[in-house]
Amino acid sequence: MKVTFNQEVEELAKADVTVTNKEANVKQLVKSVELAEDGKSATVTFYDALTEDATYTVAVKDAGSSEFTFVVGVPTTIEVKETQAFAKDAANAKVSYKVLDENGLDITADVENVEFQSTSAIVNSSTGAITTSSTGSAFVYVVVTKEDGTELKSNRITVKVEEASAKSLDEVTIGAQALNPGFGAANYKQELRVSKDNASAYIHVLGQNQFGNDVDYTSAAKFESLDLDVAVVDASTGLITPIKAGKFAVKVTVGSVTKTVELEVLASSEATTIETDKTSVTLSNKATSPEVIEVTVKDQHDLETSDAVTATVKTGDKLITVADNQDGTFSISPKADAKAGTATIEFKVSDTVKTTVNVVITEAGNVDAYAVKEFAAKLDVNSSNTANPKTPSSMTPAIIPVDANGVQAGAAVGNSRFVVKDSEGVEVKSGQTNIGADGTIAASEFAKVGTYTVEAYVGNVLVDTKTVEVVDTTPKPTLEFTSTSITDADKDGDLFDELAGKLSATLGDNTYTIADQTNTLIVDSVKFISSNSDVVASATQAANTVDVLNPGTANLLIGEVTVTIGQTQYTIDMKNFKLVADATAAQTAPANSAQTATVNGLTTDNARFLVFGLVGQSSAQTPSTLAEVKAYIDSTYDVNFDTSKISVDDATGELTVSNGLLSAADWKKVKQNGNKSLPYKITLDGTGKKVKIAMYADGTAVIEDTRSAE
């Protein structure tokens, strides 16, 4: 849909555009909004097709509203790209085309009678889906049959399934062998320089294949240094061995594509500056925890170096001690008998690269009160957050005595404890000594983000109250439904898969769905309120099923949805998004079904069964024992086929089954890629396939005996 404005619009998000079917009062979900460069129009794309002859209201934030009636035009033109290439083993490959009406409007989604005429079976004639399991090609025509019976035919399309190969090499960078972060990471930065002293720098290559996909070609690339007097580059690994300072060209080759880049070897790193995060420090002579100073050394290229730093107390050596923590930081502590005074610490790399920090020691008076030390006002659940200054993910506070001036007057109090309360005053964490078994308050211990009150006690006396804000800076995906309705298409009595299939997640620059085998989304659970408990019961706790109780329609108000992307799980509140569920109850066994059948001569030892997929040397089903049947079904579908529910009376030949051969969950696994409107069956051998054990989605098992029909 194209929306035009009477004046320039500077910014427009998809949340700013609301489109509603006026008669049905149903929102049309907006997939994207693209504002024109002049800001006077916008193109709106929807997840679902509009309803023919329906009137829609369009509301744009701060710009008013308008109405239109959607009418599907007559197919007039089929636009195609006449060469369409696909990667071998690519998922969801389909012939691409666009059907336009007489006004040039795209009506592809509303055209139903479409056929794909192909010279090869690699293209499905009904769906246009392409088989990419092997390379090959075909000539294809897209044919639309109009309502009057006439056909509209596209130009000929050459469909190719090819092995993926490099088309372009777009970016080269220098990094460690296991580059982290890699291409596409939020904090990725290209580096084209390497120090002469760096013996472990490698070249990394990003490019695109012929299908327009970004590919890290580092492992496939071949490298050649064109200036061997400056640097040697290993042809296979891309390892750079610097020879001398200067610029050098490297030719990178992937397949038939080459790229030459200019890199630079920097002169040997020489420390030129030394920086400290504090220029002065004040300490009580009774302080029990040190003051920590961070020291950074940089070279002439403004790059951090690993040069050793020494710390020397130049003055006041009777007042303080300084210790190297071996991690770029130093700890300063008062000596046990220190009095008030001043001291100076020199941090030194060389005689020309050094700096000093002043230390003031104050003499503590008598204990006047207690204070909380080492307390962080904010904690971040995201322990990998490297923002500067970094918000810690945990803290280990202590209660110390202080004098009238607030100066520490002694060691931390032993009989102390902390109590944490939420905004409602409800205690959420407490401990006799400190919160947590190790005296640590960690953001991960809290059920949700927010502001909490921390009460500090010495004995039973409240001595201080502080607040801590718990935040979570972990990047989270945005999650949205691509449709306002779901239908129990496979008739298995569970709408969970259909619900999951309508979800799309965006994280960074990537979009994830359950159907995308590259950017896969796993939907773990959902919470929802149902408007019709006769059809679907509400799930106020996280559930991985949406069980249909009876056929019918229900509105599902979707709350929290838990998904997994990569190795990370996220829970996202969908804020009662309304999803209309058109439900069909799972097929159950007929009311008059039997669970017994008598077969002359049948015994426990000679009972054999035929199972689809369980074959011998030929395509014919192999008569198999119950143990063999169980082993096959269990291993093939990762289920428990409970053969204890099948028994044979050796005296009478009576075969008996009981419910629970397959649980409802296991039945769904077995039927995952099959027709869920039918029961799962195994056949008793020797009866001409007239006696079958049929298992239904609800766990029911019955015997289908059609011998009497003869």
XYZ file of C-alpha atoms in Angstrom:
710
model
C 0.000 0.000 0.000
C 1.284 3.464 -0.832
C 0.460 6.364 1.469
C 1.050 9.951 0.347
C 1.323 13.024 2.579
C 0.632 16.698 1.925
C 3.949 17.670 3.505
C 7.300 16.071 4.230
C 7.445 13.447 6.980
C 10.866 13.181 8.621
C 10.507 9.784 10.261
C 7.982 6.940 10.140
C 8.112 3.584 11.929
C 5.820 0.641 11.275
C 4.312 1.148 14.742
C 3.129 4.565 13.516
C 0.892 3.019 10.854
C -2.346 1.226 11.748
C -4.523 -0.432 9.107
C -7.876 -1.907 10.165
C -10.511 -3.896 8.295
C -13.449 -1.613 9.015
C -16.264 -4.182 8.828
C -14.437 -6.999 10.668
C -12.647 -4.616 13.070
C -9.435 -6.636 12.609
C -5.996 -5.069 12.291
C -3.956 -5.828 9.209
C -0.470 -6.643 10.500
C 2.165 -4.314 9.061
C 5.412 -6.036 8.066
C 7.427 -2.960 7.101
C 7.145 0.732 6.317
C 9.567 2.353 3.879
C 9.560 6.141 3.776
C 10.403 7.722 0.421
C 13.544 9.862 0.171
C 11.480 13.052 -0.196
C 9.415 12.119 2.877
C 6.126 12.686 1.039
C 5.072 9.069 0.642
C 5.577 5.682 2.231
C 5.223 2.081 1.056
C 3.515 -0.215 3.564
C 3.943 -3.987 3.283
C 1.647 -6.473 5.054
C 2.176 -10.022 6.276
C -1.190 -11.186 4.919
C -3.118 -10.336 1.782
C -5.943 -7.813 2.043
C -9.524 -9.039 1.757
C -11.158 -8.339 -1.580
C -13.946 -5.695 -1.520
C -13.227 -4.892 2.150
C -12.943 -1.285 3.333
C -9.888 -0.378 5.387
C -9.078 2.541 7.666
C -5.495 3.787 7.549
C -4.246 5.844 10.499
C -0.780 7.410 10.519
C 0.564 8.883 13.756
C 0.447 12.695 13.763
C -0.903 12.719 10.182
C -4.581 11.736 10.444
C -6.462 8.883 8.771
C -8.095 7.844 5.510
C -10.104 4.967 4.022
C -9.872 2.783 0.936
C -11.638 -0.248 -0.507
C -9.437 -3.063 -1.739
C -10.360 -4.505 -5.118
C -8.353 -7.261 -6.792
C -7.668 -6.438 -10.422
C -7.429 -8.780 -13.393
C -4.035 -10.497 -13.857
C -2.424 -8.711 -16.797
C 1.337 -9.175 -16.501
C 3.652 -11.736 -14.928
C 7.025 -10.253 -14.020
C 9.906 -12.707 -13.647
C 13.657 -12.636 -13.433
C 14.551 -14.748 -16.446
C 17.551 -16.397 -14.761
C 17.057 -17.600 -11.200
C 19.929 -19.352 -9.449
C 19.764 -21.243 -6.159
C 22.418 -22.757 -3.941
C 22.667 -26.523 -3.674
C 21.001 -27.697 -0.433
C 19.343 -24.305 0.073
C 16.153 -24.390 2.124
C 12.773 -23.062 0.982
C 13.858 -22.420 -2.613
C 10.972 -21.353 -4.883
C 10.501 -19.824 -8.309
C 10.146 -16.061 -7.894
C 7.485 -14.144 -9.826
C 5.115 -11.225 -9.518
C 1.589 -10.891 -10.951
C 0.404 -7.361 -11.787
C -3.100 -6.142 -12.605
C -4.105 -3.688 -15.292
C -3.058 -0.775 -13.059
C 0.377 -2.217 -12.424
C -0.477 -3.189 -8.839
C 1.045 -6.308 -7.327
C -1.768 -8.865 -6.848
C 0.449 -11.959 -6.481
C -0.886 -12.858 -3.043
C -4.486 -12.798 -4.325
C -3.974 -14.935 -7.436
C -4.804 -18.588 -6.768
C -4.739 -20.498 -10.072
C -0.978 -20.611 -10.631
C 0.901 -23.426 -12.375
C 4.613 -23.924 -12.992
C 5.424 -25.610 -16.298
C 8.917 -27.066 -16.162
C 11.202 -29.199 -18.285
C 12.479 -30.922 -15.156
C 11.011 -32.485 -12.032
C 13.247 -30.293 -9.870
C 10.411 -27.722 -9.935
C 7.086 -28.594 -8.300
C 4.317 -27.815 -10.792
C 1.844 -26.745 -8.086
C 3.990 -24.740 -5.658
C 7.069 -23.704 -7.629
C 9.236 -25.251 -4.895
C 12.674 -26.254 -6.141
C 14.506 -29.431 -5.201
C 18.062 -28.376 -4.359
C 19.518 -31.711 -3.259
C 21.595 -31.837 -6.435
C 22.736 -29.413 -9.100
C 20.806 -29.044 -12.332
C 18.720 -26.677 -14.422
C 15.298 -26.360 -15.990
C 13.240 -24.064 -18.216
C 10.158 -22.886 -16.342
C 7.037 -20.882 -17.217
C 4.656 -19.387 -14.659
C 1.072 -19.757 -15.895
C -1.945 -18.030 -14.328
C -5.447 -19.141 -15.254
C -7.863 -16.199 -15.142
C -11.492 -16.401 -14.028
C -12.633 -16.479 -17.659
C -10.479 -19.573 -18.283
C -7.822 -17.864 -20.376
C -4.167 -18.287 -19.488
C -1.487 -15.687 -18.805
C 2.052 -16.970 -19.338
C 5.367 -15.532 -18.181
C 8.562 -15.282 -20.148
C 10.778 -18.344 -19.967
C 12.778 -18.674 -16.743
C 16.047 -20.549 -16.559
C 16.234 -22.105 -13.096
C 19.682 -23.240 -11.977
C 20.724 -25.133 -8.866
C 24.436 -24.507 -8.387
C 27.208 -25.059 -5.915
C 27.744 -21.807 -4.011
C 30.848 -19.885 -5.078
C 32.402 -16.521 -4.307
C 31.217 -13.573 -6.386
C 32.992 -10.751 -4.574
C 35.476 -10.185 -1.756
C 34.264 -7.119 0.092
C 36.299 -6.669 3.249
C 39.648 -7.709 4.646
C 40.755 -7.263 8.230
C 43.621 -8.327 10.500
C 42.879 -10.166 13.718
C 43.664 -13.137 15.873
C 43.334 -16.591 14.338
C 39.959 -17.035 16.058
C 38.684 -13.548 15.251
C 36.376 -12.359 18.025
C 34.301 -10.381 17.491
C 33.950 -11.415 13.863
C 32.331 -9.817 10.840
C 28.863 -8.481 11.585
C 29.353 -8.184 15.349
C 28.133 -4.955 16.930
C 31.624 -3.954 18.058
C 33.476 -5.225 14.977
C 36.126 -2.799 13.720
C 38.241 -3.245 10.613
C 42.008 -3.271 11.236
C 44.545 -2.964 8.397
C 47.655 -2.475 10.557
C 49.913 -4.935 12.332
C 52.792 -4.252 14.674
C 56.229 -5.500 13.642
C 56.333 -7.394 16.947
C 53.035 -9.218 16.391
C 53.704 -12.860 15.534
C 50.091 -14.059 15.651
C 48.159 -11.801 13.284
C 46.021 -13.338 10.536
C 44.141 -11.993 7.534
C 40.359 -12.534 7.513
C 38.117 -12.190 4.470
C 34.411 -11.397 4.058
C 32.675 -11.725 0.700
C 29.429 -12.531 -1.065
C 28.449 -15.570 -3.094
C 26.477 -15.449 -6.319
C 23.219 -15.546 -4.338
C 23.970 -12.322 -2.464
C 24.761 -14.005 0.877
C 27.574 -12.739 3.116
C 30.204 -15.452 3.639
C 33.333 -15.561 5.805
C 35.803 -16.908 3.236
C 38.835 -16.881 5.551
C 39.296 -20.657 5.586
C 38.752 -20.955 1.816
C 41.013 -18.088 0.798
C 44.534 -18.221 -0.606
C 46.941 -15.390 0.194
C 50.010 -13.941 -1.525
C 52.174 -11.100 -0.242
C 53.291 -8.881 -3.127
C 55.953 -7.140 -0.990
C 57.978 -9.885 0.654
C 60.559 -7.428 1.952
C 57.855 -5.922 4.227
C 55.838 -8.999 5.259
C 55.393 -12.653 4.388
C 51.838 -14.019 4.347
C 51.216 -17.748 4.615
C 49.311 -18.818 1.512
C 46.962 -21.183 3.361
C 46.433 -19.697 6.814
C 46.842 -15.970 6.192
C 49.409 -15.702 9.021
C 51.391 -12.472 8.674
C 55.101 -12.529 9.474
C 56.246 -8.878 9.594
C 59.753 -8.157 8.250
C 60.030 -4.378 8.558
C 57.838 -1.318 8.915
C 56.038 -0.220 5.761
C 53.050 -0.862 3.549
C 52.579 -4.076 1.624
C 50.047 -5.425 -0.850
C 48.346 -8.796 -0.438
C 46.426 -10.651 -3.132
C 43.490 -12.643 -1.757
C 41.948 -15.358 -3.926
C 38.759 -17.352 -3.381
C 37.885 -19.584 -6.318
C 38.062 -17.388 -9.394
C 37.674 -14.112 -7.481
C 40.688 -12.046 -6.397
C 41.124 -8.863 -4.418
C 44.324 -6.924 -3.709
C 44.495 -4.915 -0.492
C 47.128 -2.683 1.048
C 48.125 -3.456 4.638
C 50.737 -1.860 6.859
C 53.421 -3.098 9.216
C 53.878 -0.579 11.999
C 57.261 0.119 13.513
C 58.084 -1.911 16.581
C 55.855 -0.924 19.420
C 57.471 1.478 21.892
C 55.732 2.554 25.046
C 55.260 6.326 25.030
C 52.580 7.053 27.624
C 51.297 5.578 30.859
C 47.805 6.387 32.136
C 46.058 5.791 35.476
C 42.316 5.952 36.096
C 42.948 8.000 39.294
C 45.489 10.737 39.912
C 44.979 10.841 43.687
C 43.639 8.500 46.387
C 42.394 9.084 49.944
C 42.465 6.196 52.447
C 41.635 5.786 56.113
C 44.460 4.402 58.212
C 41.917 1.764 59.355
C 40.806 0.806 55.842
C 40.518 -2.966 55.435
C 39.998 -3.127 51.682
C 42.510 -1.649 49.248
C 42.017 1.138 46.741
C 42.511 -0.237 43.215
C 44.148 1.788 40.442
C 44.006 0.734 36.768
C 47.171 1.384 34.770
C 47.318 1.427 30.936
C 50.422 1.674 28.741
C 50.168 2.913 25.132
C 52.671 3.018 22.298
C 53.421 5.614 19.640
C 50.488 4.315 17.566
C 48.096 4.905 20.496
C 47.690 1.145 20.852
C 47.759 -0.552 24.243
C 50.938 -2.503 24.947
C 51.816 -5.303 27.335
C 54.936 -3.570 28.674
C 55.653 -4.357 32.311
C 54.844 -1.641 34.822
C 56.577 -1.297 38.159
C 55.112 0.584 41.126
C 57.369 2.190 43.713
C 56.411 4.136 46.849
C 58.631 7.185 46.393
C 57.549 9.002 49.545
C 55.577 7.872 52.597
C 56.750 4.281 52.466
C 55.885 3.931 56.178
C 52.228 4.743 55.418
C 51.214 2.516 52.515
C 51.931 -0.659 50.590
C 51.268 -1.220 46.871
C 50.706 -4.616 45.213
C 50.688 -5.618 41.555
C 47.499 -7.601 40.815
C 49.002 -8.923 37.547
C 45.933 -7.815 35.577
C 46.818 -4.210 34.827
C 45.689 -2.996 38.247
C 47.487 -2.186 41.500
C 46.120 -2.264 45.066
C 47.019 0.418 47.619
C 46.546 -0.305 51.331
C 47.459 1.528 54.567
C 50.070 -0.118 56.770
C 48.853 -1.503 60.091
C 50.428 1.293 62.170
C 49.925 4.108 59.670
C 49.225 7.627 60.894
C 47.819 10.573 58.972
C 50.074 11.753 56.168
C 50.750 11.759 52.426
C 52.569 9.402 50.103
C 53.547 9.259 46.436
C 53.548 6.217 44.135
C 55.503 6.165 40.869
C 54.242 3.895 38.063
C 57.066 3.332 35.611
C 57.825 1.558 32.328
C 61.108 3.317 31.685
C 62.966 6.439 32.764
C 60.992 8.427 30.183
C 57.604 6.720 30.529
C 56.269 7.147 34.046
C 53.615 8.914 36.121
C 52.796 9.468 39.790
C 49.703 9.121 41.991
C 49.298 10.990 45.294
C 47.891 9.136 48.316
C 46.399 10.859 51.375
C 46.078 8.840 54.616
C 43.550 10.153 57.117
C 43.547 9.092 60.744
C 40.248 7.590 61.862
C 38.576 8.787 65.068
C 36.331 6.830 67.403
C 33.496 4.741 65.972
C 30.523 7.044 65.478
C 28.355 5.043 63.042
C 28.332 2.254 60.488
C 28.413 2.494 56.706
C 28.082 0.117 53.776
C 31.191 -0.241 51.653
C 31.777 -1.819 48.242
C 28.144 -1.161 47.345
C 27.069 -0.821 43.700
C 24.007 1.339 43.045
C 23.312 -0.573 39.816
C 23.746 -4.218 38.838
C 23.482 -5.617 35.326
C 22.133 -9.102 34.625
C 24.219 -9.021 31.445
C 27.599 -10.076 32.825
C 29.203 -9.706 29.387
C 28.344 -6.011 29.148
C 31.580 -4.183 28.336
C 30.161 -0.661 28.325
C 32.394 1.987 29.856
C 32.040 2.483 32.757
C 30.952 -1.127 33.135
C 27.992 -1.861 35.369
C 28.946 -4.837 37.539
C 26.831 -7.973 37.565
C 27.461 -8.594 41.254
C 28.804 -6.995 44.412
C 30.079 -8.094 47.803
C 29.195 -5.273 50.196
C 30.456 -5.012 53.760
C 29.456 -2.965 56.814
C 32.324 -0.950 58.311
C 32.575 1.307 61.363
C 33.196 5.004 60.580
C 34.101 8.021 62.666
C 32.280 11.345 62.845
C 33.914 12.403 59.563
C 32.815 9.253 57.752
C 36.339 7.827 57.774
C 36.679 4.059 58.253
C 37.477 3.390 61.896
C 38.050 -0.350 61.912
C 37.642 -3.700 60.194
C 34.391 -4.820 58.591
C 31.744 -5.932 61.075
C 31.374 -9.699 61.403
C 27.837 -9.918 62.824
C 26.278 -8.085 59.904
C 23.584 -9.014 57.446
C 21.667 -7.529 54.535
C 17.994 -7.788 53.653
C 16.719 -6.908 50.158
C 13.103 -5.862 49.592
C 11.195 -5.155 46.406
C 9.148 -2.044 45.627
C 6.232 -3.469 47.610
C 8.394 -4.011 50.681
C 8.391 -7.789 50.273
C 11.648 -9.474 51.316
C 13.250 -11.197 48.344
C 16.737 -12.014 49.569
C 18.369 -12.248 52.981
C 21.303 -13.884 54.718
C 22.838 -14.023 58.140
C 26.180 -12.708 56.933
C 25.466 -11.505 53.441
C 23.196 -12.247 50.530
C 24.215 -15.375 48.681
C 26.183 -18.296 50.015
C 29.483 -16.549 49.255
C 28.438 -13.113 50.488
C 27.720 -11.861 46.981
C 24.645 -10.050 45.706
C 24.303 -11.002 42.039
C 21.866 -9.490 39.546
C 21.070 -12.984 38.309
C 19.511 -13.790 41.714
C 16.631 -11.381 41.164
C 13.434 -12.514 39.486
C 13.059 -9.318 37.475
C 14.692 -5.985 36.800
C 13.734 -2.996 38.902
C 14.744 -1.017 41.986
C 15.232 -2.785 45.313
C 15.849 -1.579 48.870
C 18.869 -3.004 50.695
C 18.755 -2.851 54.512
C 22.057 -3.225 56.408
C 21.972 -4.648 59.943
C 24.580 -4.957 62.668
C 23.127 -7.483 65.046
C 19.436 -6.585 65.077
C 20.003 -2.867 64.527
C 19.269 -1.270 61.144
C 22.321 0.914 60.460
C 21.888 1.921 56.815
C 19.444 1.698 53.910
C 20.427 1.835 50.267
C 18.807 1.155 46.915
C 20.093 -0.935 44.045
C 18.749 -0.847 40.497
C 18.850 -4.177 38.681
C 19.038 -3.754 34.897
C 19.470 -6.140 31.991
C 21.381 -4.810 28.994
C 21.413 -8.187 27.239
C 20.425 -7.552 23.611
C 16.957 -9.016 23.160
C 15.118 -9.816 19.973
C 11.900 -8.181 18.888
C 9.178 -10.766 18.388
C 6.083 -10.345 16.287
C 3.281 -12.382 14.810
C 3.045 -12.450 11.027
C -0.680 -13.225 11.089
C -3.678 -12.559 13.303
C -5.050 -16.097 12.984
C -4.009 -19.734 13.091
C -5.735 -22.879 11.843
C -5.249 -26.470 12.935
C -4.161 -27.440 9.449
C -2.752 -30.860 10.361
C -5.769 -31.691 12.549
C -3.612 -33.095 15.340
C -5.481 -31.294 18.098
C -2.521 -29.085 19.001
C -2.104 -25.530 17.694
C 1.364 -24.939 19.137
C 3.263 -25.619 15.889
C 0.853 -23.386 13.968
C 1.329 -20.605 16.535
C 5.115 -20.956 16.413
C 5.054 -20.820 12.620
C 3.454 -17.371 12.749
C 6.275 -15.860 14.841
C 9.193 -13.866 13.480
C 12.112 -12.618 15.579
C 14.587 -9.858 14.749
C 17.939 -9.684 16.544
C 20.568 -7.317 15.230
C 20.484 -7.426 11.442
C 18.998 -10.922 11.256
C 15.438 -12.193 11.106
C 14.651 -15.631 12.548
C 11.731 -18.012 11.905
C 11.171 -21.689 12.603
C 11.148 -22.395 8.863
C 14.495 -20.720 8.160
C 17.187 -23.374 8.482
C 19.928 -20.724 8.523
C 18.463 -18.289 11.050
C 16.425 -20.778 13.021
C 13.988 -19.737 15.725
C 12.952 -22.285 18.363
C 9.700 -21.479 20.162
C 9.944 -23.081 23.606
C 6.734 -22.082 25.369
C 3.847 -19.631 25.447
C 1.422 -18.187 27.971
C -2.038 -17.128 26.828
C -5.605 -16.451 27.907
C -8.355 -18.159 25.917
C -11.751 -16.572 25.318
C -13.365 -19.998 24.904
C -12.240 -22.683 27.357
C -14.481 -25.253 25.647
C -12.202 -25.024 22.617
C -8.778 -24.179 24.103
C -7.987 -23.847 27.809
C -5.908 -20.858 28.957
C -2.232 -21.412 29.703
C -1.335 -19.129 32.601
C 1.910 -21.085 33.054
C 4.409 -21.553 30.231
C 3.199 -24.351 27.936
C 4.587 -26.043 24.836
C 1.187 -27.280 23.672
C -2.022 -25.513 22.706
C -4.384 -28.446 23.078
C -7.729 -28.333 21.290
C -10.514 -29.683 23.499
C -13.370 -29.343 21.014
C -13.735 -27.996 17.473
C -14.471 -24.289 17.330
C -12.980 -20.798 17.437
C -11.242 -19.020 20.313
C -9.411 -15.746 20.756
C -5.998 -16.340 22.317
C -4.490 -13.333 24.115
C -0.776 -14.081 23.907
C 1.350 -13.100 26.902
C 4.933 -14.243 27.465
C 6.604 -16.259 24.703
C 9.922 -17.989 25.369
C 12.166 -18.568 22.357
C 15.715 -19.749 21.714
C 18.003 -18.132 19.151
C 21.398 -19.764 18.836
C 22.254 -20.899 22.355
C 20.400 -18.092 24.144
C 16.858 -18.230 25.498
C 14.670 -15.119 25.685
C 11.268 -14.468 27.230
C 9.284 -11.709 25.533
C 5.942 -10.246 26.592
C 3.614 -10.049 23.591
C 1.254 -7.832 25.630
C -1.944 -9.809 25.008
C -1.656 -9.926 21.241
C -4.967 -11.307 19.948
C -4.607 -14.436 17.848
C -7.775 -16.014 16.446
C -7.576 -19.816 16.652
C -9.713 -21.903 14.286
C -9.411 -25.269 15.974
C -10.135 -28.846 15.033
C -10.058 -31.444 17.797
C -7.634 -34.314 17.325
C -9.156 -37.336 15.667
C -10.233 -39.952 18.183
C -11.103 -43.603 17.769
C -14.688 -44.404 16.727
C -16.999 -44.988 19.680
C -17.599 -48.647 18.829
C -13.912 -49.503 18.406
C -12.659 -52.825 19.761
C -9.438 -53.510 21.626
C -9.435 -57.270 21.023
C -9.390 -59.601 18.014
C -9.044 -63.397 17.815
C -6.718 -64.889 15.192
C -6.498 -68.681 14.879
C -3.069 -70.036 15.749
C -1.702 -66.692 16.956
C 0.768 -66.976 19.842
C 3.175 -64.678 21.614
C 6.106 -66.362 19.872
C 4.789 -66.311 16.295
C 3.159 -62.868 16.331
C 4.735 -60.701 13.614
C 3.913 -57.146 12.550
C 4.361 -54.999 9.467
C 5.560 -51.430 10.067
C 5.931 -48.677 7.471
C 9.620 -47.931 7.009
C 10.841 -51.133 8.657
C 12.106 -53.002 5.584
C 14.557 -55.740 4.718
C 16.531 -56.150 1.512
C 13.582 -55.083 -0.647
C 10.956 -52.369 -0.449
C 8.422 -54.833 0.990
C 7.626 -54.504 4.672
C 9.383 -57.173 6.719
C 7.383 -59.198 9.261
C 8.981 -58.262 12.583
C 8.711 -59.222 16.226
C 7.345 -56.792 18.768
C 10.860 -56.285 20.104
C 12.073 -55.369 16.603
C 9.081 -53.073 16.108
C 9.781 -51.299 19.395
C 13.502 -50.913 18.650
C 12.731 -49.427 15.227
C 10.020 -46.997 16.340
C 11.886 -45.893 19.476
C 15.146 -45.196 17.650
C 13.571 -43.665 14.541
C 11.314 -41.185 16.338
C 12.970 -40.885 19.783
C 9.838 -42.135 21.572
C 8.749 -44.921 23.915
C 6.618 -47.430 22.030
C 5.158 -49.288 25.041
C 4.772 -52.858 23.792
C 3.524 -53.935 27.222
C 0.185 -52.576 26.002
C 0.015 -55.426 23.428
C -0.600 -58.995 24.563
C -1.521 -62.358 22.988
C -3.417 -65.197 24.698
C -1.535 -68.290 23.498
C -4.527 -70.581 24.244
C -7.182 -68.629 22.330
C -5.142 -66.531 19.863
C -6.762 -63.369 21.211
C -4.816 -60.158 20.488
C -5.423 -57.375 23.027
C -4.271 -53.748 23.045
C -4.734 -51.030 25.644
C -4.347 -47.256 25.558
C -0.921 -45.693 25.901
C 1.027 -47.565 23.238
C 2.190 -44.065 22.285
C 1.677 -41.074 24.555
C 0.087 -37.992 23.001
C 3.500 -36.278 22.859
C 5.197 -39.306 21.287
C 2.363 -39.731 18.778
C 3.077 -36.200 17.538
C 6.749 -37.065 17.097
C 5.925 -40.149 15.044
C 3.425 -38.224 12.907
C 5.531 -35.075 12.639
C 5.976 -35.330 8.877
C 2.894 -37.412 8.174
C -0.842 -36.922 7.833
C -1.953 -36.145 11.383
C -5.607 -36.549 10.473
C -4.995 -40.321 10.336
C -4.030 -42.687 13.163
C -0.624 -44.341 13.247
C -0.967 -48.047 12.416
C 0.976 -51.283 12.518
C -0.405 -54.415 10.832
C -0.631 -57.976 12.154
C 1.100 -60.224 9.631
C -0.638 -63.288 8.197
C -4.099 -61.712 8.078
C -3.887 -60.207 4.622
C -3.437 -56.820 6.254
C -6.961 -57.118 7.663
C -6.025 -56.700 11.330
C -4.326 -53.468 12.313
C -3.496 -51.732 15.555
C -4.459 -48.059 15.190
C -3.098 -45.378 17.555
C -4.723 -41.944 17.863
C -3.420 -38.520 18.937
C -5.025 -38.706 22.376
C -3.152 -41.920 23.271
C -6.060 -44.247 22.440
C -5.199 -47.570 20.789
C -7.746 -49.847 19.080
C -7.853 -52.807 16.710
C -9.204 -52.356 13.182
C -10.431 -55.802 12.101
C -11.835 -55.817 8.557
C -11.934 -59.610 8.021
C -15.719 -59.707 8.409
C -15.997 -57.415 5.396
C -14.912 -60.312 3.203
